[in-house]
Amino acid sequence: MAHRIEVGLKPHLFDARGERTKHQIKNASSYAIETIFCLDVYSVDEENIDEFWLKEAFCDPVIQDIAIDSQLPRKFDWYIEVGFRPGVTDNIGHTSTNALKLISGKTLDVYSSKAFLIKGSLDRALAEKLAYDFLGNSLIQSFRIFSPQDVKSGISPYIPKVLASSNNESQVENINLEISDADLASLSRARTLALTLDEMKVIQAYFRDPSALKLRKKQFLDSLITDVELEVLAQTWSEHCKHKIFSANITYEESGKKEEISSLFKTYIQGSTNEIRKKRKDKDICVSVFTDNAGVIRFNKDYHLVFKVETHNSPSALDPYGGALTGIVGVNRDPFGTGIGAKLIFNTDVFCFASPFYDKDLPKRILHPRRIFEGVREGVEHGGNKSGIPTVNGCLVFDERYLGKPLVYCGTAGIMPVKINGKPSHEKKIDPGDLIVMAGGKIGKDGIHGATFSSEELHEESPTSAVQIGDPITQKRLTDFLLRARDLGLYAAITDNGAGGLSSSIGEMSLLSGGCTLELEKPPLKYHGLKPWEILLSEAQERMSLAVPKEKIEDFLSLSEQMGVESTVIGTFTDTGFFHCTYEGNTVAYLSLDFLHNGLPKMQLHAKWEEKDLKDAATIEPEDQNKKLLEMLSRLNICSKDYVVRQYDHEVQGGSVIKPLSGKDHDGPSDAGVVRPLLESMEAVVVSNGIAPRYSDIDAYHMAACSLDEALRNYLCAGGDPENWACLDNFCWCDPVESEKTPDGKYKLAQLVRANKALYDYTIAFDCPCVSGKDSMKNDYIIGDTKISIPPTILFSVIGKMKNAENAVTLDIKHPGDLIYILGTTKKELGGSEYLASLGQIGANVPKVDAKSAYARYKKLHKAINMGLVSAAHDLSDGGLAIAATEMAFSGGIGIELDLSCVPAKGKLSATELLYSESASRILIAVEPKNKAHIEKIFGNDAACIGKSTTATRVVIKGLKQNTLIDADLSGLKTAWKATLDF
Amino acid sequence: MKKIKSLIISGNGTNCEIETAFACSHAGAKADIVHISDILNGKTRITDYHFLVLAGGFLDGDDLGSAQVQAIRFKYARIKGSGPTLLDEIFAFIKDGHLILGICNGFQALVKAGLLPGNPLGARRASITFNNSARFEDRWVRLKANNNSPCVFTKGIDIIELPVRHGEGNVVTDTEETLREIMDKNLASLFYADSKGNPTMEYPLNPNGSTCAIAGMCDATGRIFGLMPHPEAYTHKTNHPSWTRISLPERGQGMILFDNAVNFLKGTV
């Protein structure tokens, strides 16, 4: 018989977790709850145990009481127990097993759950609803709900063991592809292959090719495709892995003219980077771009920086906590799996959600945006904090259209020595005969079909198996071990297991040697009953794949064991030209590497740009500008994100220079993150982000340009060097392929083409190469008649360096009497602005970037910053001048006085337009009066003094006729800014 | 003079070992980061060092409560399988008159392993549990040192500013008597303080609701010390969140604790 253990705080202690759960529920609902008390519950699947072991492991006698096979004497109206469904990663259960092993020497299976003891007047139905709405996610967790009456006879242990399927079905299924087109299409849908009919037919043709069949025969395979092969092809050919839309041939039409584009990626993204590198010659900082898991740039003569940003949108829609957690620990493995491995130095996250205050009916399968918000926040918190990687920058963006799929961008940078053991660290090399080793976690059914699932819209049958939970501590043990193995030269190549699992990691690594033989019975499993194709595709987390030379394998495995990491030899790299899998000695997959990687036919797509018939209405002048400013400050896209940011560790690793929160009270919104990755040096890395999805409603070209420009300005304001920068592009689009589901596909694809054109034009103009990127192309929700598509969104993340961290600048006004300058010209560009959004309008005049004049200005700013002439700098983005100036004032706790008639403007702008226009490339700086002449000499006409900081703690803004437009107290402004997301 | 040797234990989720080792060497000690498996396999001996630092992190994910499993590991894991336990080694190290510093997760481990407040060593008399907010928070706090404390590390400090980064920082004791002993013997060596320097229970000045505003605690000898804030995160002025506004000395205030430790050891080794 199994045993059930309850552990709870002693009754005289304050139950913080229970109180917080109550607070969260009360904030978001009207349940009549008096108290919630939290218990930790453990079910041990073993009859013979010593109670002493359980007390030692689970109970802290100073603060906790424990009950074994009984209940703690606590009063409640409802007892809700939340445990994991079978097979879901249970980190606490896993740690419990380790603890009991230390104490008893025995390996015991433990399953953890939480119990919430609720007092309040709820009936059973309400208690159930409360459990589902707030206490867990039924996709991965299961609930047991008891009344006081129900528990009188005790509560049985909860043992969600995965039961191995005991049927004698054959392990490998052979599938006949000689079927009708309609059947091919339905086969693709039914198995979540996400392959088009054309692609299915290319596979069909391969299995008709006599020369391929002859080679198959030698492996005892016939003309039927095995399920292993079909699944490998589907993963490798998924939009997620192969970026089919970015590689497609596109016919682009604009105002009657046609243009043929062969691969957006090659033409624009790789194209611009190549051009910039050529132009820069010996000043080129790119080391390895677009070829590995992350981009590599030069940091100094001894070290490289490695950077990658990815999204984890689809899983986060279904299980925000698990989806976001695996998002962050997953992207950690990208720089970690680049070259022969980088040490991770920071994370940066950007989330796009619908309003957490959404109060309409929710479409089917969609979780409330507040729940998504909290789940994602917590997932990234656990993933980042527990891995010991500081989260140094990020932002939150809100738009109702992220209801269908939230965007969860997670980025990680690493650092690696230029050479390790005399070899360049950014290169992977695999020789035939090297062993294939999998290190880290075990394989379960977790995350199967993640790559293909995220290559589709969220629909009724989206598989829940794609959802999984990460285990940051197992990954930390793994990275501790592998960094040591790297420095000892114990392996030749490394890559991560992400989307597509081994099928993708070994599929790609095989290209370096020319083939592989993978023995699918070898990888360690979490439980029995996995079929070979499931083992190959599982996206179970915390695993790296390595190539280990035979002569190093003994040392590698023994260090692995010593450091508590599971590593297993699962095959051999070859030069046969084939991706070869066996299972218990029999061949179960035999595909030519060339077909696997190059067999995918290019898509032929059509894009047509039609300018929307948008007009600028006359700008509505608010009656009370003070009131309007308060309203703007409290808007979701502008308000303080303190609540989220504080729960992320921003300074672990000890090199923090500019934190996400700056200023007098450490709560101002920093423009960029700055860290010193090498503590003995003052050289620093600067990272920033730019995102402006609202502008896509007018023209995705300018959306892309403004996003990049915003990221660059954020980087510059903190002190980053504009001649040592690089960027990452991260496209999140709604399906741009015309079909019955997407009748406006041509327009959406034209938006994508235009965004790429902007990327090309502006990265070249700013001399800022893209070094890596990612795209996620199916951010739609379609169930029944409801379709929700996200606004086309690009996140640009900029990374670079500053030679001396002591030159870094923050946004907060430092002293009264400083002069405030605006850099750049303000135009009547309120199209897509936060101001018009506050009035429910879009407008037409979207901000346009004049890169030539901007870049010259940016270089001047950097010069001024390096000379120590700038006491504060802040970019103008959402909400324009009014918001940027106010943020600088209240972050410094120092008042300002501005005169709008001094703001350089193009055309005739009203006061409101000057306050809230979002014209690009503008920056506010504060300058001590003693530096006035110097600053004006550097900038010339590029800077205009528009006011000064004052001893009064007020924001005072004078209108065009010297009238007082705004006169508001700093504390009131800050309170409005902070109140919205004060959860 | 003999070089002071400091040992920083890594592994199982510890994640501040690099900056902690930097702080030790910046203070003039030799700093070795050693994975706990190298101590358990006998390759490295704790007793070969003078200064043992348990750095911050998320040992075993804090899954059974912060540092709970590390305390179990100290008590049960045996060196080379059948030799002394880690705790036996630590007791021997303490007997040699050396210093132990536990930071954040390391403080939690010291308390849960019964090394703090000690008396007797090995008996768990206090714990560190969830912040009253039940949230992990990263924020800088002002700390007041207790001038009467025997603590070696906080000597000469009046007020110091450091970041806290934890979800479980609330110090509680098993009984009122234990708390009285900690207060009466001045084992509470560091308090969360308000702008006037007085210990405070007010959030967020006291970020976790810790009893009597205790932020750091030592044993009766003053040679074993643990604290929730992170001194190793303030080794250079640019670490301070207001460094762009105010004039600060180049060397971060967090270094004082490490400097004190190394200076003390120089006098004893």
Coordinates of N, CA and C in Angstrom, one line a residue, chain A residues 667-748:
Chain A
D667 N 12.6 52.4 -9.3 CA 11.4 51.9 -10.0 C 11.1 52.5 -11.4
G668 N 12.1 53.3 -11.9 CA 11.9 53.9 -13.2 C 12.2 52.8 -14.3
P669 N 11.5 53.0 -15.4 CA 11.7 52.0 -16.5 C 12.9 52.2 -17.3
S670 N 13.9 51.3 -17.1 CA 15.2 51.5 -17.8 C 15.0 51.2 -19.3
D671 N 15.9 51.8 -20.1 CA 15.8 51.6 -21.6 C 16.4 50.3 -22.0
A672 N 17.5 50.0 -21.4 CA 18.2 48.7 -21.8 C 18.9 48.1 -20.6
G673 N 19.3 46.9 -20.7 CA 20.0 46.2 -19.7 C 21.5 46.3 -20.0
V674 N 22.3 46.5 -18.9 CA 23.8 46.5 -19.1 C 24.4 45.6 -18.0
V675 N 25.2 44.7 -18.5 CA 25.9 43.8 -17.5 C 27.4 43.6 -17.9
R676 N 28.2 43.4 -16.8 CA 29.6 43.1 -17.1 C 29.7 41.6 -16.9
P677 N 30.0 40.9 -18.0 CA 30.0 39.4 -17.9 C 31.3 38.9 -17.3
L678 N 32.4 39.7 -17.3 CA 33.6 39.3 -16.8 C 33.9 40.3 -15.6
L679 N 33.8 39.8 -14.4 CA 33.8 40.7 -13.2 C 35.1 41.5 -13.1
E680 N 36.2 40.9 -13.6 CA 37.5 41.6 -13.4 C 37.6 42.7 -14.5
S681 N 36.7 42.8 -15.4 CA 36.8 43.8 -16.5 C 35.6 44.8 -16.4
M682 N 35.9 46.0 -17.0 CA 34.8 47.0 -17.0 C 34.1 47.0 -18.3
E683 N 34.4 46.1 -19.2 CA 33.7 46.0 -20.5 C 32.3 45.5 -20.2
A684 N 31.3 46.0 -20.9 CA 29.9 45.6 -20.6 C 29.2 45.2 -21.9
V685 N 28.2 44.4 -21.7 CA 27.2 44.0 -22.7 C 26.0 44.9 -22.5
V686 N 25.4 45.4 -23.6 CA 24.2 46.1 -23.6 C 23.2 45.4 -24.4
V687 N 21.9 45.3 -23.8 CA 20.9 44.6 -24.6 C 19.6 45.4 -24.5
S688 N 18.9 45.4 -25.6 CA 17.6 46.2 -25.6 C 16.6 45.5 -26.5
N689 N 15.4 46.0 -26.5 CA 14.3 45.4 -27.3 C 13.5 46.5 -27.9
G690 N 12.9 46.3 -29.1 CA 12.0 47.2 -29.7 C 10.8 46.4 -30.3
I691 N 9.6 46.9 -30.1 CA 8.4 46.2 -30.6 C 7.3 47.2 -30.8
A692 N 6.6 47.2 -31.9 CA 5.6 48.2 -32.2 C 4.4 47.6 -33.0
P693 N 3.8 46.6 -32.6 CA 2.8 45.9 -33.4 C 1.6 46.7 -33.9
R694 N 1.3 47.8 -33.1 CA 0.1 48.6 -33.6 C 0.3 49.2 -34.9
Y695 N 1.6 49.5 -35.3 CA 1.8 50.2 -36.6 C 1.5 49.3 -37.7
S696 N 1.5 47.9 -37.5 CA 1.1 47.0 -38.6 C -0.3 47.3 -39.1
D697 N -1.1 47.9 -38.3 CA -2.5 48.1 -38.7 C -2.4 49.2 -39.9
I698 N -1.3 49.9 -40.0 CA -1.2 50.8 -41.1 C -0.3 50.3 -42.2
D699 N 1.0 50.0 -41.8 CA 1.9 49.4 -42.7 C 3.0 48.7 -42.0
A700 N 3.1 47.4 -42.3 CA 4.1 46.5 -41.6 C 5.5 47.0 -41.9
Y701 N 5.7 47.7 -43.0 CA 7.0 48.2 -43.3 C 7.5 49.1 -42.2
H702 N 6.7 50.1 -41.9 CA 7.0 51.0 -40.9 C 7.0 50.4 -39.5
M703 N 6.2 49.4 -39.3 CA 6.2 48.7 -38.0 C 7.6 48.1 -37.8
A704 N 8.1 47.5 -38.8 CA 9.4 46.9 -38.7 C 10.5 47.9 -38.5
A705 N 10.4 49.0 -39.3 CA 11.5 50.1 -39.2 C 11.4 50.7 -37.8
C706 N 10.2 51.0 -37.3 CA 10.1 51.6 -36.0 C 10.6 50.6 -34.8
S707 N 10.3 49.4 -35.0 CA 10.7 48.4 -34.0 C 12.2 48.4 -33.8
L708 N 12.9 48.3 -35.0 CA 14.3 48.3 -35.0 C 14.8 49.6 -34.4
D709 N 14.3 50.7 -34.8 CA 14.7 52.0 -34.4 C 14.5 52.2 -32.9
E710 N 13.4 51.6 -32.3 CA 13.2 51.7 -30.9 C 14.2 50.9 -30.1
A711 N 14.5 49.7 -30.6 CA 15.5 48.9 -30.0 C 16.9 49.6 -30.0
L712 N 17.2 50.2 -31.1 CA 18.5 50.9 -31.2 C 18.6 52.1 -30.2
R713 N 17.5 52.8 -30.2 CA 17.5 54.0 -29.3 C 17.6 53.5 -27.8
N714 N 16.9 52.5 -27.4 CA 17.0 52.0 -26.1 C 18.5 51.6 -25.7
Y715 N 19.1 51.0 -26.7 CA 20.5 50.5 -26.6 C 21.4 51.8 -26.4
L716 N 21.2 52.8 -27.2 CA 22.0 54.0 -27.2 C 21.8 54.8 -25.9
C717 N 20.6 54.9 -25.5 CA 20.3 55.7 -24.3 C 21.1 55.1 -23.1
A718 N 21.3 53.8 -23.0 CA 22.0 53.3 -21.9 C 23.5 53.4 -22.0
G719 N 24.0 53.8 -23.2 CA 25.4 54.0 -23.4 C 26.0 53.0 -24.4
G720 N 25.2 52.2 -25.1 CA 25.8 51.2 -26.0 C 26.4 51.9 -27.2
D721 N 27.4 51.2 -27.8 CA 28.2 51.8 -28.9 C 27.5 51.5 -30.2
P722 N 27.2 52.5 -31.0 CA 26.4 52.3 -32.3 C 27.3 51.7 -33.4
E723 N 28.6 51.5 -33.1 CA 29.4 50.9 -34.1 C 29.8 49.5 -33.7
N724 N 29.2 49.0 -32.7 CA 29.5 47.6 -32.2 C 28.2 47.0 -31.9
W725 N 27.2 47.1 -32.7 CA 25.9 46.5 -32.4 C 25.5 45.5 -33.4
A726 N 24.6 44.6 -33.0 CA 24.0 43.5 -33.9 C 22.6 43.3 -33.4
C727 N 21.8 42.7 -34.2 CA 20.4 42.5 -33.8 C 19.9 41.1 -34.1
L728 N 18.8 40.8 -33.5 CA 18.1 39.6 -33.7 C 16.7 39.9 -34.1
D729 N 16.2 39.3 -35.2 CA 14.8 39.5 -35.6 C 13.9 38.4 -35.2
N730 N 12.8 38.7 -34.7 CA 11.9 37.6 -34.3 C 10.5 37.9 -34.8
F731 N 10.1 37.2 -35.9 CA 8.8 37.5 -36.5 C 7.7 36.6 -35.9
C732 N 6.6 37.2 -35.5 CA 5.4 36.5 -35.1 C 4.3 37.0 -36.0
W733 N 3.8 36.1 -36.9 CA 2.8 36.5 -37.9 C 1.6 35.7 -37.7
C734 N 0.5 36.2 -38.3 CA -0.7 35.3 -38.5 C -0.5 34.7 -39.8
D735 N -1.2 33.5 -40.0 CA -1.0 32.7 -41.2 C -1.1 33.6 -42.5
P736 N 0.0 33.7 -43.3 CA 0.1 34.5 -44.5 C -0.1 33.7 -45.8
V737 N -0.6 32.5 -45.6 CA -0.8 31.7 -46.9 C -2.3 31.7 -47.2
E738 N -2.6 32.2 -48.4 CA -4.0 32.3 -48.8 C -4.6 30.9 -48.8
S739 N -5.8 30.7 -48.2 CA -6.5 29.5 -48.2 C -7.9 29.8 -47.8
E740 N -8.7 28.7 -47.7 CA -10.1 28.9 -47.3 C -10.1 29.5 -45.9
K741 N -9.2 29.1 -45.0 CA -9.1 29.6 -43.6 C -8.6 31.0 -43.6
T742 N -7.8 31.3 -44.6 CA -7.2 32.6 -44.6 C -7.4 33.3 -45.9
P743 N -8.6 33.9 -46.2 CA -8.9 34.5 -47.5 C -8.0 35.7 -47.7
D744 N -7.5 36.4 -46.7 CA -6.7 37.6 -46.8 C -5.2 37.3 -46.8
G745 N -4.9 36.0 -47.1 CA -3.5 35.6 -47.1 C -2.5 36.4 -47.9
K746 N -3.0 36.9 -49.1 CA -2.1 37.7 -50.0 C -1.7 39.0 -49.3
Y747 N -2.7 39.6 -48.6 CA -2.4 40.8 -47.9 C -1.4 40.6 -46.7
K748 N -1.7 39.5 -46.0 CA -0.8 39.2 -44.8 C 0.6 38.9 -45.3

